[in-house]
PDB file of C-alpha atoms and ligand atoms in Angstrom:
ATOM      1  CA  UNK A 225       0.000   0.000   0.000  1.00 39.00           C
ATOM      2  CA  UNK A 226       1.288   3.430  -0.941  1.00 42.00           C
ATOM      3  CA  UNK A 227       1.132   4.867   2.549  1.00 44.00           C
ATOM      4  CA  UNK A 228       3.353   2.097   3.874  1.00 53.00           C
ATOM      5  CA  UNK A 229       6.225   3.609   1.913  1.00 79.00           C
ATOM      6  CA  UNK A 230       6.000   7.271   2.799  1.00 94.00           C
ATOM      7  CA  UNK A 231       9.355   8.799   3.646  1.00 94.00           C
ATOM      8  CA  UNK A 232       9.513  10.225   7.123  1.00 97.00           C
ATOM      9  CA  UNK A 233       9.687  13.999   7.499  1.00 98.00           C
ATOM     10  CA  UNK A 234      11.129  15.541  10.642  1.00 98.00           C
ATOM     11  CA  UNK A 235      10.339  19.254  10.884  1.00 98.00           C
ATOM     12  CA  UNK A 236      11.711  21.524  13.604  1.00 98.00           C
ATOM     13  CA  UNK A 237       9.426  24.297  14.832  1.00 98.00           C
ATOM     14  CA  UNK A 238      11.710  26.834  16.490  1.00 98.00           C
ATOM     15  CA  UNK A 239       8.752  28.985  17.582  1.00 98.00           C
ATOM     16  CA  UNK A 240       9.903  32.404  18.872  1.00 98.00           C
ATOM     17  CA  UNK A 241      13.498  31.312  19.402  1.00 98.00           C
ATOM     18  CA  UNK A 242      16.633  32.049  17.425  1.00 97.00           C
ATOM     19  CA  UNK A 243      18.838  34.977  16.507  1.00 97.00           C
ATOM     20  CA  UNK A 244      21.317  35.391  13.688  1.00 95.00           C
ATOM     21  CA  UNK A 245      23.885  33.759  15.968  1.00 93.00           C
ATOM     22  CA  UNK A 246      21.820  30.538  15.792  1.00 93.00           C
ATOM     23  CA  UNK A 247      22.921  29.938  12.214  1.00 93.00           C
ATOM     24  CA  UNK A 248      25.646  27.615  13.519  1.00 95.00           C
ATOM     25  CA  UNK A 249      22.944  25.245  14.701  1.00 96.00           C
ATOM     26  CA  UNK A 250      21.626  25.029  11.159  1.00 97.00           C
ATOM     27  CA  UNK A 251      25.160  24.211   9.941  1.00 97.00           C
ATOM     28  CA  UNK A 252      25.266  21.264  12.355  1.00 98.00           C
ATOM     29  CA  UNK A 253      21.882  20.030  11.142  1.00 98.00           C
ATOM     30  CA  UNK A 254      22.919  20.312   7.483  1.00 98.00           C
ATOM     31  CA  UNK A 255      26.165  18.429   8.149  1.00 98.00           C
ATOM     32  CA  UNK A 256      24.375  15.772  10.184  1.00 97.00           C
ATOM     33  CA  UNK A 257      21.855  15.145   7.407  1.00 97.00           C
ATOM     34  CA  UNK A 258      24.440  13.096   5.540  1.00 96.00           C
ATOM     35  CA  UNK A 259      23.776  10.868   2.526  1.00 96.00           C
ATOM     36  CA  UNK A 260      22.802   7.874   4.656  1.00 95.00           C
ATOM     37  CA  UNK A 261      20.280   9.838   6.722  1.00 96.00           C
ATOM     38  CA  UNK A 262      19.023  11.888   3.778  1.00 96.00           C
ATOM     39  CA  UNK A 263      18.292   8.639   1.932  1.00 93.00           C
ATOM     40  CA  UNK A 264      15.588   7.730   4.450  1.00 91.00           C
ATOM     41  CA  UNK A 265      14.388  10.925   6.204  1.00 97.00           C
ATOM     42  CA  UNK A 266      13.492  14.429   5.006  1.00 98.00           C
ATOM     43  CA  UNK A 267      14.529  17.256   7.333  1.00 98.00           C
ATOM     44  CA  UNK A 268      13.058  20.728   7.650  1.00 98.00           C
ATOM     45  CA  UNK A 269      13.789  23.670   9.933  1.00 98.00           C
ATOM     46  CA  UNK A 270      11.117  26.335  10.538  1.00 98.00           C
ATOM     47  CA  UNK A 271      12.861  29.307  12.160  1.00 98.00           C
ATOM     48  CA  UNK A 272      11.188  32.605  13.081  1.00 98.00           C
ATOM     49  CA  UNK A 273      10.346  34.798  10.080  1.00 98.00           C
ATOM     50  CA  UNK A 274      13.371  37.034  10.660  1.00 98.00           C
ATOM     51  CA  UNK A 275      15.706  34.113   9.905  1.00 98.00           C
ATOM     52  CA  UNK A 276      13.941  32.446   6.958  1.00 98.00           C
ATOM     53  CA  UNK A 277      15.978  34.322   4.344  1.00 98.00           C
ATOM     54  CA  UNK A 278      19.360  33.704   5.965  1.00 98.00           C
ATOM     55  CA  UNK A 279      18.534  30.063   6.707  1.00 98.00           C
ATOM     56  CA  UNK A 280      17.263  29.423   3.188  1.00 98.00           C
ATOM     57  CA  UNK A 281      20.441  30.931   1.746  1.00 98.00           C
ATOM     58  CA  UNK A 282      22.556  28.740   4.003  1.00 97.00           C
ATOM     59  CA  UNK A 283      20.529  25.591   3.248  1.00 98.00           C
ATOM     60  CA  UNK A 284      20.519  26.239  -0.488  1.00 97.00           C
ATOM     61  CA  UNK A 285      21.988  23.210  -2.252  1.00 96.00           C
ATOM     62  CA  UNK A 286      21.692  21.083   0.902  1.00 97.00           C
ATOM     63  CA  UNK A 287      19.102  18.420   1.687  1.00 98.00           C
ATOM     64  CA  UNK A 288      17.522  20.471   4.511  1.00 98.00           C
ATOM     65  CA  UNK A 289      14.334  22.398   3.702  1.00 98.00           C
ATOM     66  CA  UNK A 290      13.370  25.684   5.344  1.00 98.00           C
ATOM     67  CA  UNK A 291       9.808  26.625   6.261  1.00 98.00           C
ATOM     68  CA  UNK A 292       7.799  29.356   7.965  1.00 98.00           C
ATOM     69  CA  UNK A 293       5.690  28.980  11.110  1.00 98.00           C
ATOM     70  CA  UNK A 294       2.580  30.826   9.945  1.00 98.00           C
ATOM     71  CA  UNK A 295       1.345  33.016   7.120  1.00 98.00           C
ATOM     72  CA  UNK A 296      -1.579  35.285   6.492  1.00 98.00           C
ATOM     73  CA  UNK A 297      -4.103  34.184   3.869  1.00 98.00           C
ATOM     74  CA  UNK A 298      -3.910  37.352   1.757  1.00 98.00           C
ATOM     75  CA  UNK A 299      -0.995  37.782  -0.672  1.00 98.00           C
ATOM     76  CA  UNK A 300      -0.342  41.415   0.375  1.00 98.00           C
ATOM     77  CA  UNK A 301      -2.084  44.380   1.961  1.00 98.00           C
ATOM     78  CA  UNK A 302      -2.582  46.478   5.061  1.00 98.00           C
ATOM     79  CA  UNK A 303      -1.931  43.780   7.681  1.00 98.00           C
ATOM     80  CA  UNK A 304       0.687  45.241   9.988  1.00 98.00           C
ATOM     81  CA  UNK A 305       3.059  42.660  11.382  1.00 97.00           C
ATOM     82  CA  UNK A 306       1.811  39.728   9.304  1.00 98.00           C
ATOM     83  CA  UNK A 307       3.618  37.931   6.513  1.00 98.00           C
ATOM     84  CA  UNK A 308       2.219  36.389   3.338  1.00 98.00           C
ATOM     85  CA  UNK A 309       2.949  32.904   2.018  1.00 98.00           C
ATOM     86  CA  UNK A 310       4.447  34.624  -1.030  1.00 98.00           C
ATOM     87  CA  UNK A 311       6.955  36.358   1.266  1.00 98.00           C
ATOM     88  CA  UNK A 312       8.070  33.052   2.747  1.00 98.00           C
ATOM     89  CA  UNK A 313       8.518  31.660  -0.764  1.00 98.00           C
ATOM     90  CA  UNK A 314      10.367  34.817  -1.823  1.00 98.00           C
ATOM     91  CA  UNK A 315      12.718  34.433   1.156  1.00 98.00           C
ATOM     92  CA  UNK A 316      13.541  30.895   0.007  1.00 98.00           C
ATOM     93  CA  UNK A 317      11.187  28.873   2.200  1.00 98.00           C
ATOM     94  CA  UNK A 318       9.433  25.852   0.708  1.00 98.00           C
ATOM     95  CA  UNK A 319       6.826  25.118   3.380  1.00 99.00           C
ATOM     96  CA  UNK A 320       4.751  26.728   6.110  1.00 99.00           C
ATOM     97  CA  UNK A 321       3.163  25.441   9.310  1.00 99.00           C
ATOM     98  CA  UNK A 322      -0.487  26.510   9.593  1.00 98.00           C
ATOM     99  CA  UNK A 323      -2.977  26.044  12.421  1.00 98.00           C
ATOM    100  CA  UNK A 324      -0.445  25.322  15.155  1.00 98.00           C
ATOM    101  CA  UNK A 325      -2.301  25.139  18.473  1.00 98.00           C
ATOM    102  CA  UNK A 326      -0.428  28.204  19.712  1.00 97.00           C
ATOM    103  CA  UNK A 327      -1.882  30.137  16.760  1.00 98.00           C
ATOM    104  CA  UNK A 328      -5.342  28.629  17.255  1.00 97.00           C
ATOM    105  CA  UNK A 329      -5.284  29.469  20.992  1.00 95.00           C
ATOM    106  CA  UNK A 330      -3.288  32.722  21.248  1.00 97.00           C
ATOM    107  CA  UNK A 331      -4.560  34.239  17.986  1.00 96.00           C
ATOM    108  CA  UNK A 332      -8.042  32.740  17.893  1.00 97.00           C
ATOM    109  CA  UNK A 333      -7.579  31.035  14.548  1.00 98.00           C
ATOM    110  CA  UNK A 334     -10.529  28.928  13.393  1.00 98.00           C
ATOM    111  CA  UNK A 335     -10.525  25.912  11.086  1.00 98.00           C
ATOM    112  CA  UNK A 336     -11.721  28.221   8.293  1.00 98.00           C
ATOM    113  CA  UNK A 337      -8.746  30.549   8.928  1.00 98.00           C
ATOM    114  CA  UNK A 338      -6.392  27.585   8.808  1.00 98.00           C
ATOM    115  CA  UNK A 339      -7.924  26.365   5.544  1.00 98.00           C
ATOM    116  CA  UNK A 340      -7.476  29.842   4.017  1.00 98.00           C
ATOM    117  CA  UNK A 341      -3.830  29.817   5.103  1.00 98.00           C
ATOM    118  CA  UNK A 342      -3.282  26.357   3.592  1.00 98.00           C
ATOM    119  CA  UNK A 343      -4.788  27.639   0.354  1.00 98.00           C
ATOM    120  CA  UNK A 344      -2.438  30.633   0.503  1.00 98.00           C
ATOM    121  CA  UNK A 345       0.480  28.244   0.899  1.00 98.00           C
ATOM    122  CA  UNK A 346      -0.484  26.317  -2.249  1.00 98.00           C
ATOM    123  CA  UNK A 347      -1.036  29.590  -4.133  1.00 98.00           C
ATOM    124  CA  UNK A 348       2.535  30.601  -3.253  1.00 98.00           C
ATOM    125  CA  UNK A 349       3.977  27.195  -4.137  1.00 98.00           C
ATOM    126  CA  UNK A 350       4.606  26.191  -0.513  1.00 98.00           C
ATOM    127  CA  UNK A 351       3.891  22.890   1.224  1.00 98.00           C
ATOM    128  CA  UNK A 352       1.365  23.502   4.030  1.00 98.00           C
ATOM    129  CA  UNK A 353       1.858  21.572   7.274  1.00 99.00           C
ATOM    130  CA  UNK A 354      -1.629  21.633   8.799  1.00 98.00           C
ATOM    131  CA  UNK A 355      -1.742  21.089  12.575  1.00 98.00           C
ATOM    132  CA  UNK A 356      -4.609  19.566  14.539  1.00 98.00           C
ATOM    133  CA  UNK A 357      -4.959  18.201  18.056  1.00 98.00           C
ATOM    134  CA  UNK A 358      -7.254  17.931  21.052  1.00 98.00           C
ATOM    135  CA  UNK A 359      -6.971  19.533  24.491  1.00 97.00           C
ATOM    136  CA  UNK A 360      -6.593  17.526  27.707  1.00 97.00           C
ATOM    137  CA  UNK A 361     -10.219  18.191  28.554  1.00 98.00           C
ATOM    138  CA  UNK A 362     -11.358  16.934  25.159  1.00 98.00           C
ATOM    139  CA  UNK A 363      -9.289  13.753  25.515  1.00 97.00           C
ATOM    140  CA  UNK A 364     -10.490  13.141  29.068  1.00 97.00           C
ATOM    141  CA  UNK A 365     -14.044  13.640  27.840  1.00 98.00           C
ATOM    142  CA  UNK A 366     -13.573  10.944  25.182  1.00 97.00           C
ATOM    143  CA  UNK A 367     -13.865  13.480  22.370  1.00 98.00           C
ATOM    144  CA  UNK A 368     -10.309  13.429  20.959  1.00 98.00           C
ATOM    145  CA  UNK A 369     -11.134  11.509  17.770  1.00 98.00           C
ATOM    146  CA  UNK A 370     -14.222  13.608  17.044  1.00 98.00           C
ATOM    147  CA  UNK A 371     -12.428  16.910  17.687  1.00 98.00           C
ATOM    148  CA  UNK A 372      -9.514  16.043  15.413  1.00 98.00           C
ATOM    149  CA  UNK A 373     -11.851  14.732  12.689  1.00 98.00           C
ATOM    150  CA  UNK A 374     -13.750  18.017  12.799  1.00 98.00           C
ATOM    151  CA  UNK A 375     -10.538  20.064  12.660  1.00 98.00           C
ATOM    152  CA  UNK A 376      -9.309  18.107   9.648  1.00 98.00           C
ATOM    153  CA  UNK A 377     -12.683  18.403   7.906  1.00 98.00           C
ATOM    154  CA  UNK A 378     -12.656  22.183   8.374  1.00 98.00           C
ATOM    155  CA  UNK A 379      -8.954  22.915   7.915  1.00 98.00           C
ATOM    156  CA  UNK A 380      -8.560  21.216   4.518  1.00 98.00           C
ATOM    157  CA  UNK A 381     -10.500  22.033   1.337  1.00 96.00           C
ATOM    158  CA  UNK A 382     -12.581  19.420  -0.494  1.00 94.00           C
ATOM    159  CA  UNK A 383     -10.153  19.381  -3.406  1.00 94.00           C
ATOM    160  CA  UNK A 384      -6.446  19.386  -2.662  1.00 96.00           C
ATOM    161  CA  UNK A 385      -4.584  21.621  -5.098  1.00 95.00           C
ATOM    162  CA  UNK A 386      -1.194  20.278  -4.023  1.00 96.00           C
ATOM    163  CA  UNK A 387       0.771  18.232  -1.559  1.00 97.00           C
ATOM    164  CA  UNK A 388      -0.030  18.650   2.128  1.00 98.00           C
ATOM    165  CA  UNK A 389       1.313  17.346   5.428  1.00 98.00           C
ATOM    166  CA  UNK A 390      -0.943  16.878   8.476  1.00 98.00           C
ATOM    167  CA  UNK A 391       0.562  17.124  11.969  1.00 98.00           C
ATOM    168  CA  UNK A 392      -1.320  15.593  14.891  1.00 98.00           C
ATOM    169  CA  UNK A 393      -0.253  17.457  18.010  1.00 98.00           C
ATOM    170  CA  UNK A 394      -2.272  16.881  21.179  1.00 98.00           C
ATOM    171  CA  UNK A 395      -2.306  20.313  22.835  1.00 97.00           C
ATOM    172  CA  UNK A 396      -1.593  18.793  26.256  1.00 97.00           C
ATOM    173  CA  UNK A 397       1.564  17.106  24.940  1.00 97.00           C
ATOM    174  CA  UNK A 398       3.129  20.274  23.508  1.00 96.00           C
ATOM    175  CA  UNK A 399       6.052  21.466  25.611  1.00 95.00           C
ATOM    176  CA  UNK A 400       4.929  19.447  28.625  1.00 97.00           C
ATOM    177  CA  UNK A 401       7.082  16.327  28.411  1.00 95.00           C
ATOM    178  CA  UNK A 402       3.858  14.290  28.259  1.00 96.00           C
ATOM    179  CA  UNK A 403       3.065  12.077  25.294  1.00 96.00           C
ATOM    180  CA  UNK A 404       0.060   9.909  24.438  1.00 97.00           C
ATOM    181  CA  UNK A 405       0.526   6.151  24.601  1.00 97.00           C
ATOM    182  CA  UNK A 406       1.663   4.392  21.462  1.00 97.00           C
ATOM    183  CA  UNK A 407      -1.821   2.838  21.308  1.00 98.00           C
ATOM    184  CA  UNK A 408      -3.475   6.276  21.416  1.00 98.00           C
ATOM    185  CA  UNK A 409      -1.176   7.603  18.675  1.00 98.00           C
ATOM    186  CA  UNK A 410      -1.891   4.505  16.567  1.00 98.00           C
ATOM    187  CA  UNK A 411      -5.641   4.936  17.038  1.00 98.00           C
ATOM    188  CA  UNK A 412      -5.544   8.637  16.114  1.00 98.00           C
ATOM    189  CA  UNK A 413      -3.232   8.284  13.107  1.00 98.00           C
ATOM    190  CA  UNK A 414      -5.246   5.317  11.826  1.00 98.00           C
ATOM    191  CA  UNK A 415      -8.447   7.352  12.109  1.00 98.00           C
ATOM    192  CA  UNK A 416      -6.880  10.342  10.329  1.00 98.00           C
ATOM    193  CA  UNK A 417      -5.623   8.071   7.546  1.00 98.00           C
ATOM    194  CA  UNK A 418      -9.097   6.566   7.049  1.00 98.00           C
ATOM    195  CA  UNK A 419     -10.681  10.020   6.990  1.00 98.00           C
ATOM    196  CA  UNK A 420      -8.200  11.278   4.393  1.00 98.00           C
ATOM    197  CA  UNK A 421      -8.675   8.226   2.156  1.00 98.00           C
ATOM    198  CA  UNK A 422     -12.462   8.532   2.434  1.00 98.00           C
ATOM    199  CA  UNK A 423     -12.295  12.175   1.418  1.00 98.00           C
ATOM    200  CA  UNK A 424      -9.473  12.186  -1.148  1.00 98.00           C
ATOM    201  CA  UNK A 425      -9.262   8.599  -2.329  1.00 97.00           C
ATOM    202  CA  UNK A 426      -5.803   7.308  -3.175  1.00 95.00           C
ATOM    203  CA  UNK A 427      -4.250  10.764  -2.663  1.00 96.00           C
ATOM    204  CA  UNK A 428      -5.313  10.546   0.977  1.00 97.00           C
ATOM    205  CA  UNK A 429      -3.083   7.510   1.366  1.00 97.00           C
ATOM    206  CA  UNK A 430       0.047   9.444   0.459  1.00 96.00           C
ATOM    207  CA  UNK A 431      -0.415  12.448   2.771  1.00 98.00           C
ATOM    208  CA  UNK A 432       2.307  12.356   5.398  1.00 98.00           C
ATOM    209  CA  UNK A 433       1.016  12.340   8.968  1.00 98.00           C
ATOM    210  CA  UNK A 434       3.413  13.758  11.562  1.00 98.00           C
ATOM    211  CA  UNK A 435       3.144  13.284  15.293  1.00 98.00           C
ATOM    212  CA  UNK A 436       4.104  16.294  17.429  1.00 98.00           C
ATOM    213  CA  UNK A 437       4.224  17.027  21.152  1.00 98.00           C
ATOM    214  CA  UNK A 438       7.251  16.384  23.380  1.00 97.00           C
ATOM    215  CA  UNK A 439       9.104  14.278  20.809  1.00 98.00           C
ATOM    216  CA  UNK A 440      12.606  13.632  22.188  1.00 98.00           C
ATOM    217  CA  UNK A 441      15.493  11.321  21.263  1.00 98.00           C
ATOM    218  CA  UNK A 442      14.358   9.021  24.107  1.00 97.00           C
ATOM    219  CA  UNK A 443      10.810   8.478  22.762  1.00 97.00           C
ATOM    220  CA  UNK A 444      11.292   9.064  19.029  1.00 98.00           C
ATOM    221  CA  UNK A 445      11.978   5.460  17.996  1.00 97.00           C
ATOM    222  CA  UNK A 446       8.777   4.099  19.522  1.00 97.00           C
ATOM    223  CA  UNK A 447       6.609   6.973  18.266  1.00 97.00           C
ATOM    224  CA  UNK A 448       8.081   6.933  14.758  1.00 97.00           C
ATOM    225  CA  UNK A 449       7.509   3.181  14.448  1.00 96.00           C
ATOM    226  CA  UNK A 450       3.727   3.530  14.896  1.00 97.00           C
ATOM    227  CA  UNK A 451       1.656   2.730  11.797  1.00 96.00           C
ATOM    228  CA  UNK A 452       0.693   5.882   9.858  1.00 97.00           C
ATOM    229  CA  UNK A 453       3.213   8.028  11.715  1.00 97.00           C
ATOM    230  CA  UNK A 454       5.299   9.424   8.878  1.00 97.00           C
ATOM    231  CA  UNK A 455       7.504  11.776  10.826  1.00 98.00           C
ATOM    232  CA  UNK A 456       7.574  14.322  13.606  1.00 98.00           C
ATOM    233  CA  UNK A 457       6.961  17.997  14.245  1.00 98.00           C
ATOM    234  CA  UNK A 458       9.465  18.890  16.933  1.00 98.00           C
ATOM    235  CA  UNK A 459       9.478  22.004  19.121  1.00 98.00           C
ATOM    236  CA  UNK A 460      11.855  22.150  22.082  1.00 97.00           C
ATOM    237  CA  UNK A 461      14.152  19.322  20.989  1.00 98.00           C
ATOM    238  CA  UNK A 462      14.658  20.956  17.582  1.00 98.00           C
ATOM    239  CA  UNK A 463      16.613  23.740  19.312  1.00 97.00           C
ATOM    240  CA  UNK A 464      19.404  21.297  20.137  1.00 97.00           C
ATOM    241  CA  UNK A 465      20.964  20.147  16.860  1.00 97.00           C
ATOM    242  CA  UNK A 466      22.149  16.803  18.234  1.00 97.00           C
ATOM    243  CA  UNK A 467      18.709  15.997  19.672  1.00 98.00           C
ATOM    244  CA  UNK A 468      17.010  16.989  16.428  1.00 98.00           C
ATOM    245  CA  UNK A 469      19.368  14.749  14.453  1.00 98.00           C
ATOM    246  CA  UNK A 470      18.903  11.895  16.928  1.00 98.00           C
ATOM    247  CA  UNK A 471      15.136  12.103  16.356  1.00 98.00           C
ATOM    248  CA  UNK A 472      15.718  11.975  12.598  1.00 98.00           C
ATOM    249  CA  UNK A 473      17.966   8.921  12.996  1.00 97.00           C
ATOM    250  CA  UNK A 474      15.207   7.162  14.950  1.00 96.00           C
ATOM    251  CA  UNK A 475      12.959   7.239  11.863  1.00 93.00           C
ATOM    252  CA  UNK A 476      12.573   4.416   9.423  1.00 78.00           C
ATOM    253  CA  UNK A 477      14.828   1.994  11.288  1.00 74.00           C
TER     254      UNK A 477
HETATM  255  P1  PGA B 172       7.359  20.391  21.656  1.00 65.47           P
HETATM  256  O1  PGA B 172       6.510  21.265  20.609  1.00 65.47           O
HETATM  257  O2  PGA B 172       8.168  19.405  20.845  1.00 65.47           O
HETATM  258  O3  PGA B 172       8.231  21.385  22.373  1.00 65.47           O
HETATM  259  O4  PGA B 172       6.385  19.715  22.555  1.00 65.47           O
HETATM  260  C1  PGA B 172       5.933  20.668  19.478  1.00 65.47           C
HETATM  261  C2  PGA B 172       5.218  21.715  18.652  1.00 65.47           C
HETATM  262  O5  PGA B 172       4.606  22.622  19.236  1.00 65.47           O
HETATM  263  O6  PGA B 172       5.251  21.655  17.414  1.00 65.47           O
END
């Protein structure tokens, strides 16, 4: 089956961390993504917007992709402080995270907003990484599967104009050191896969599904081995080059 052969993608979400002096960390990641590792895992670094241009220049010609952490849906206009998908592409980025729970919570982004941002990404030629995930309260209330299904239904359009990556990140696992059980991740990723195949047919089988939330070198191997987990979206551990590379090495083994 096609989805059994999806290459893993490990994407680092630096969030609001990193200055120009952090470029050395990117050098270490590029060097560590050697031919052997690059043959089985894709790597991406999503620095803050101020560093996308410098990072993309540095990663040019390497096997490491650079992405943004958010974009606005419009291509340009009077939106002080925001950046367009076209600007990320112009700076050399090839992807953008949309709908991260910190954006959904701190900036009140709805599923419709996230869908508009994903559409902006495709318009600009970027790969959207669409994030979904339930809160602790929703999981405890037995609603995790329903909440995530609703987020996916609303955050993706009925027709996919391009490639997309979906990241399942339980809100309660982000930055907390807590992770769901392997069985819970398997249940969620299996359900997402079925939903995507039902909606998009064969194309739904080749959408990469990342797990995110407290992924560390110590838990990466067991999480990355779960069926329909095709990589990781990594926050805190992506800020330590050796940890980020160790997570990548734990994929596809
Ligand atoms: P974390 O963050 O790895 O620090 O838990 C993951 C994310 O927010 O993408």
